[in-house]
PDB file of C-alpha atoms in Angstrom:
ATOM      1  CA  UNK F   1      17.040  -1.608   6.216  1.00 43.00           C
ATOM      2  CA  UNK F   2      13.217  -0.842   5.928  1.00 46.00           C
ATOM      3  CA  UNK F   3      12.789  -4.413   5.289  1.00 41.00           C
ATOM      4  CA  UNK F   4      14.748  -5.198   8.318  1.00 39.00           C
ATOM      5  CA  UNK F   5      12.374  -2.780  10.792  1.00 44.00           C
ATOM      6  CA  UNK F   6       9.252  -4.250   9.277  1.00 42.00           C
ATOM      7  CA  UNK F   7      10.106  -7.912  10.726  1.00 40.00           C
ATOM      8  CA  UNK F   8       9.625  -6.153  14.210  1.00 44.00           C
ATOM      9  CA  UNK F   9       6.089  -5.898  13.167  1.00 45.00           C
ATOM     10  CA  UNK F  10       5.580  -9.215  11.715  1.00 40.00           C
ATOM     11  CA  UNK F  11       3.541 -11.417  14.502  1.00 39.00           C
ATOM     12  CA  UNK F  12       5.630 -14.766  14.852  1.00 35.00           C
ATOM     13  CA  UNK F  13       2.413 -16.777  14.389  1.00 34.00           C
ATOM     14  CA  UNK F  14       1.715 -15.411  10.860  1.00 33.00           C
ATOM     15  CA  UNK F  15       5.766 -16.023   9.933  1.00 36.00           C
ATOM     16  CA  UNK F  16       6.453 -18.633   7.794  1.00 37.00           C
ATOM     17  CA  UNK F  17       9.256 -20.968   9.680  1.00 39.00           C
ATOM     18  CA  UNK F  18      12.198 -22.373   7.389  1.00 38.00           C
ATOM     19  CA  UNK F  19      12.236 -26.087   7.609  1.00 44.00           C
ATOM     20  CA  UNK F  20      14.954 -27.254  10.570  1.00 45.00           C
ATOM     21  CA  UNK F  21      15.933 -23.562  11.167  1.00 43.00           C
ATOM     22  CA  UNK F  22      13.962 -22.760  14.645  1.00 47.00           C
ATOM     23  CA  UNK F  23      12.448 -19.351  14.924  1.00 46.00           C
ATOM     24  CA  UNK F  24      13.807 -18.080  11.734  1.00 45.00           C
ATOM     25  CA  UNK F  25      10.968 -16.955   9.133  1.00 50.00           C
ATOM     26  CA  UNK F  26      11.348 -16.491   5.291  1.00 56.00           C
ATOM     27  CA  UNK F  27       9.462 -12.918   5.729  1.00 57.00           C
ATOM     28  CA  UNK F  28      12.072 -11.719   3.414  1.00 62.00           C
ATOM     29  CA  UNK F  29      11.027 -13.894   0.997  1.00 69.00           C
ATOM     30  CA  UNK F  30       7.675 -13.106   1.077  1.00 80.00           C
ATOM     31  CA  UNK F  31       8.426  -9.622   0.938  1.00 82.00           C
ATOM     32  CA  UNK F  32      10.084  -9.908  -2.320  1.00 86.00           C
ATOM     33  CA  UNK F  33       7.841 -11.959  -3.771  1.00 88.00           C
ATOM     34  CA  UNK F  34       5.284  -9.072  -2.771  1.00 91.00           C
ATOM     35  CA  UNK F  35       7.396  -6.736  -4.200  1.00 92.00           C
ATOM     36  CA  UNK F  36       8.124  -8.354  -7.916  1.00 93.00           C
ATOM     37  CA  UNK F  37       4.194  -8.633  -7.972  1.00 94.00           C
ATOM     38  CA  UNK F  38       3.622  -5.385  -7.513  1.00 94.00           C
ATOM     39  CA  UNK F  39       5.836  -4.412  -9.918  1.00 95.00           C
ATOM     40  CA  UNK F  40       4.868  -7.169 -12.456  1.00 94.00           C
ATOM     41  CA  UNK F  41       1.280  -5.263 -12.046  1.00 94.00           C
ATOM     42  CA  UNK F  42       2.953  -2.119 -12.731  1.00 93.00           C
ATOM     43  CA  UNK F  43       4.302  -3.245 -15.962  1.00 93.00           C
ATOM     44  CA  UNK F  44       1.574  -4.755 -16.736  1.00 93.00           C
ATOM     45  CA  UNK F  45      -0.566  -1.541 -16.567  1.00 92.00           C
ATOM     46  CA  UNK F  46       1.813   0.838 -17.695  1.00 90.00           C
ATOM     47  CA  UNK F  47       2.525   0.413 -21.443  1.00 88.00           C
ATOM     48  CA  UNK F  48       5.622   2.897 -20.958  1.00 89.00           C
ATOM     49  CA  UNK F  49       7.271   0.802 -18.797  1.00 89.00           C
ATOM     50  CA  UNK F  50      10.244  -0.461 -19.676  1.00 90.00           C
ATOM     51  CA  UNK F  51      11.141  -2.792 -17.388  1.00 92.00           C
ATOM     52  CA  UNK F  52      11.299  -3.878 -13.158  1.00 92.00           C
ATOM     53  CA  UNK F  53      14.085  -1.998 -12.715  1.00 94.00           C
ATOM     54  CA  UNK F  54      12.615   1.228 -14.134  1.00 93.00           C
ATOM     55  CA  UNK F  55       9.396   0.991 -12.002  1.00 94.00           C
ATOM     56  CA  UNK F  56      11.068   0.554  -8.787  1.00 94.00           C
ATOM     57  CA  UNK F  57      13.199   3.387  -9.182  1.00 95.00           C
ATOM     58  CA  UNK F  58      10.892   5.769 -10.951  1.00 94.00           C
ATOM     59  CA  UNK F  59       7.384   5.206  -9.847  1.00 95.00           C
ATOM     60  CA  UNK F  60       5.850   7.296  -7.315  1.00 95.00           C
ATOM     61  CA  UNK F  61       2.851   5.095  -6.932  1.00 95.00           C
ATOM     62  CA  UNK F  62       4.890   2.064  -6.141  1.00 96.00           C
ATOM     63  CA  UNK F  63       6.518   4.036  -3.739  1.00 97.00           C
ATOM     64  CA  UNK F  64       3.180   5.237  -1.919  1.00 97.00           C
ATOM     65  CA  UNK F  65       2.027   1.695  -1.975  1.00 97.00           C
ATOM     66  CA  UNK F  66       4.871   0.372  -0.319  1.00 96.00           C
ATOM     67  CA  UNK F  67       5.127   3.066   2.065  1.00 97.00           C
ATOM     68  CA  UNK F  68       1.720   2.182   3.095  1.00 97.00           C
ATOM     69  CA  UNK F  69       2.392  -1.605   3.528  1.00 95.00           C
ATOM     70  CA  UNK F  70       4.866  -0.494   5.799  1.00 95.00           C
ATOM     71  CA  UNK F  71       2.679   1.973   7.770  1.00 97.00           C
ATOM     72  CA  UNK F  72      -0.314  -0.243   7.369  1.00 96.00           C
ATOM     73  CA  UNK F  73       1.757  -2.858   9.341  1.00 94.00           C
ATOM     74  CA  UNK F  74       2.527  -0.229  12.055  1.00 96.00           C
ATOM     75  CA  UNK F  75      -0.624   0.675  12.224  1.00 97.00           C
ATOM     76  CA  UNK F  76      -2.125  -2.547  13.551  1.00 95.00           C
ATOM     77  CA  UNK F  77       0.131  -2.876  16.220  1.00 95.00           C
ATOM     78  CA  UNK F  78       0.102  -1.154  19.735  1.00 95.00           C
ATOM     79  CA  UNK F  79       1.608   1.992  19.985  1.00 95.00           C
ATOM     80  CA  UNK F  80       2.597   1.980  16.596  1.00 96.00           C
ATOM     81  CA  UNK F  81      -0.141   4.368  15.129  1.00 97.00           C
ATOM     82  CA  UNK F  82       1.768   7.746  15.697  1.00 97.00           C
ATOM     83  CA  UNK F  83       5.212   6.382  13.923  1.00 97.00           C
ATOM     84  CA  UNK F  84       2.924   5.132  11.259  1.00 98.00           C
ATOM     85  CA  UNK F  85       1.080   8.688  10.564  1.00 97.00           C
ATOM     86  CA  UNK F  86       4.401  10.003  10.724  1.00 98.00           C
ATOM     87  CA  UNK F  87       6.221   7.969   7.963  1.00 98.00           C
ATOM     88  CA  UNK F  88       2.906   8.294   6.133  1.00 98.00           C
ATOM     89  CA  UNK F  89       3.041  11.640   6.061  1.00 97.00           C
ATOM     90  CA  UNK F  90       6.847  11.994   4.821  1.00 98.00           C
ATOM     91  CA  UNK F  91       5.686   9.369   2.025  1.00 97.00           C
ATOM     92  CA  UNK F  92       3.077  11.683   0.853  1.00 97.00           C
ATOM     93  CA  UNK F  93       5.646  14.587   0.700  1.00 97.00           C
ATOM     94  CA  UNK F  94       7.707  12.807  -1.729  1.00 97.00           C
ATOM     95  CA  UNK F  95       5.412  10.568  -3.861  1.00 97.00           C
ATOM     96  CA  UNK F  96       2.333  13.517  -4.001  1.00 96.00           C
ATOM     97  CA  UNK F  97       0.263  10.148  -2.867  1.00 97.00           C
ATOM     98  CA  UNK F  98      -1.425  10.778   0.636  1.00 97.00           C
ATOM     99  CA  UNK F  99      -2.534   7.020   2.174  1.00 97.00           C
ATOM    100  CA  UNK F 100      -3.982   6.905   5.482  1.00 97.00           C
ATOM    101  CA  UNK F 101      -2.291   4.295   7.209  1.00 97.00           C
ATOM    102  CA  UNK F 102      -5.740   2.757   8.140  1.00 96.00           C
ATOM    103  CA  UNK F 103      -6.489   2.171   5.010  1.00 96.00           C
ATOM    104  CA  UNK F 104      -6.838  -1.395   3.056  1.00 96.00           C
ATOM    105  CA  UNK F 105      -5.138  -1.706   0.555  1.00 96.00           C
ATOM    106  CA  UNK F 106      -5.095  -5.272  -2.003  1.00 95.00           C
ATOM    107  CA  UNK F 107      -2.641  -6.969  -3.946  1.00 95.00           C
ATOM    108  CA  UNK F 108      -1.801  -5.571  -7.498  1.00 95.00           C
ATOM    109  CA  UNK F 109      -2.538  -2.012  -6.740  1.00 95.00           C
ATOM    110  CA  UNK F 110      -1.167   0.428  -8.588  1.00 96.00           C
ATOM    111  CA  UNK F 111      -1.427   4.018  -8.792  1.00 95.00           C
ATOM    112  CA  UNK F 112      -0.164   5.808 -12.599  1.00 92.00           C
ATOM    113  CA  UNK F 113       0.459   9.285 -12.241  1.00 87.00           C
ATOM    114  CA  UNK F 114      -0.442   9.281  -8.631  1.00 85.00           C
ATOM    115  CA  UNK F 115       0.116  13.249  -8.015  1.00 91.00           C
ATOM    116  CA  UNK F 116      -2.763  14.290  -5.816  1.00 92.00           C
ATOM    117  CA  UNK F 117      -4.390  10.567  -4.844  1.00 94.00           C
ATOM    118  CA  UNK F 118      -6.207  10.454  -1.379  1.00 94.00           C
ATOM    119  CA  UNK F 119      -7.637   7.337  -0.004  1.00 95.00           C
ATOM    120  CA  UNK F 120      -9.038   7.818   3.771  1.00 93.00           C
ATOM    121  CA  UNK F 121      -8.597   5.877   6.786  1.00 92.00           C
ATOM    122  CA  UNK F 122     -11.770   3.301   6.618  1.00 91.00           C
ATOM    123  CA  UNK F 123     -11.210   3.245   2.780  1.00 92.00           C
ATOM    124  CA  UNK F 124     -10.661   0.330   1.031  1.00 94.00           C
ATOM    125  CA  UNK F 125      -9.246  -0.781  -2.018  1.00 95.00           C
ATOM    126  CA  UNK F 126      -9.542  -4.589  -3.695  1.00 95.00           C
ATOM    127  CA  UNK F 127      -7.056  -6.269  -5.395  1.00 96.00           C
ATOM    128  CA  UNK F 128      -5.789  -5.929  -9.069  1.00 95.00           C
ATOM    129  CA  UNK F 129      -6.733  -2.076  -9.013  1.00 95.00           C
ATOM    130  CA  UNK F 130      -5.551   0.669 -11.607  1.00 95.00           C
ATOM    131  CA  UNK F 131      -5.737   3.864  -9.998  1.00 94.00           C
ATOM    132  CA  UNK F 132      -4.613   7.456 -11.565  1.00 93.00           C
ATOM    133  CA  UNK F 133      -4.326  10.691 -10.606  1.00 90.00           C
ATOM    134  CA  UNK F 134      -6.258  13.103  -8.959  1.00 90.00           C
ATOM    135  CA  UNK F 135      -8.282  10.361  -7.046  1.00 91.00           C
ATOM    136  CA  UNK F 136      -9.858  11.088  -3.958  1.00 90.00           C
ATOM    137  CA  UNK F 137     -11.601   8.094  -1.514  1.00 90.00           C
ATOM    138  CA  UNK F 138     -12.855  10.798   1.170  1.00 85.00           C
ATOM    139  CA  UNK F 139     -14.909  10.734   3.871  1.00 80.00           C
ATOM    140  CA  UNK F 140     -18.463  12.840   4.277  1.00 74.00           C
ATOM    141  CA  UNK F 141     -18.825  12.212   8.048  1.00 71.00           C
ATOM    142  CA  UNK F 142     -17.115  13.468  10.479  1.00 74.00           C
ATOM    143  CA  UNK F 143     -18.725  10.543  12.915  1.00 76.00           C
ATOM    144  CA  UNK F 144     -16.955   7.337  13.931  1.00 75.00           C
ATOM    145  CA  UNK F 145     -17.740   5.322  11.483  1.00 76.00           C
ATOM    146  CA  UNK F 146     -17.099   3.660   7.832  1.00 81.00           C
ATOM    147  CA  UNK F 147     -17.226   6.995   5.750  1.00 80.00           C
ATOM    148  CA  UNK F 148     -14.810   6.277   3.176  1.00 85.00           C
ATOM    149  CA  UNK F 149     -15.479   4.188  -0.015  1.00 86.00           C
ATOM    150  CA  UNK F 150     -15.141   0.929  -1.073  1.00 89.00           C
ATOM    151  CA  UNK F 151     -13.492   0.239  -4.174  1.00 91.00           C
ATOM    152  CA  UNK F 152     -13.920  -3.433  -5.900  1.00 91.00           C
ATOM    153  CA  UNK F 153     -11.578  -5.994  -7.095  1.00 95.00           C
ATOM    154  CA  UNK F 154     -10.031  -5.610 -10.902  1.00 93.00           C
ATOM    155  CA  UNK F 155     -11.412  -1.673 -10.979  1.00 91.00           C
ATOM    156  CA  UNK F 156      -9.634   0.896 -13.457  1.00 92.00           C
ATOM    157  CA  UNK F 157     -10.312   4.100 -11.268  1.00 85.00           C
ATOM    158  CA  UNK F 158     -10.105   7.652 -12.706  1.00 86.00           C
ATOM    159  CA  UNK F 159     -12.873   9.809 -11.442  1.00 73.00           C
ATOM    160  CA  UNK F 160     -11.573  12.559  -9.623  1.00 67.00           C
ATOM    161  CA  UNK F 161     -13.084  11.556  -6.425  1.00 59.00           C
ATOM    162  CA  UNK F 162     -15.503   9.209  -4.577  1.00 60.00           C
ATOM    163  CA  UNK F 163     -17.177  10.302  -1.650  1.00 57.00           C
ATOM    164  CA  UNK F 164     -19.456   7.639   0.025  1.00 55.00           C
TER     165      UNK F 164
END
């Protein structure tokens, strides 16, 4: 059903068409590929992981991170920013993960043992990214502006926190 509410978000221009079916897209089919790589990433850096099914169900990070595509989306459009806060903020009551809808976020993230993970409105994440707990991308201003970190492409991240 999520999947279903995230197509209202999906600009037609960016939608891939299926060939001779006008003004149908195969966003689902994007979506699940998105989905089986972030999971493939999760097994990948997660030796305890037993399988696809395993992570989806029982992986708090994976949760987060999804959550966020979904509020990251919202985010972006008009009027969407106060649903997307929202539905961020319920996210971070059940995964412990708090991820400011603002934030961007690469492919192959993934957070182990995300209890207590913050990553800030201008912060930004690359892809193939290993993040555990505890990790904090905060701001120092209280201006305007960029104040939240940067983190790099293929990273293994487990300071406690980053402050820019």
């Amino acid at each position: 059903m999520a999947l279903v509410y995230l197509t209202r978000f999906l600009p037609i221009d960016r939608a891939r068409k299926l060939p001779g079916v006008p003004g149908r897209s195969t966003f689902l089919g994007s979506a699940r590929g998105r989905i089986r790589e972030d999971l493939d990433a999760a097994i990948e850096r997660n030796p305890s992981a037993e399988s696809r099914l395993e992570m989806a169900l029982a992986s708090p990070g994976l949760h987060a991170i999804w959550a966020h595509r979904l509020t990251h989306r919202m985010w972006t459009k008009p009027g969407g920013r106060l649903a997307a806060r929202l539905l961020s903020q319920l996210a971070r009551a059940v995964t412990g993960v708090e991820i400011h809808p603002g934030a961007q976020i690469g492919r192959r993230f993934f957070i182990d043992h995300g209890m207590g993970v913050v990553i800030g409105e201008t912060g930004e994440v690359g892809d193939d990214v290993l993040m555990y707990h505890g990790v904090t991308l905060g701001g120092r201003s209280m201006e305007r502006v960029k104040g939240h970190p940067t983190i790099g492409n293929s990273i293994t991240h487990s300071r406690p926190s980053i402050h820019r």
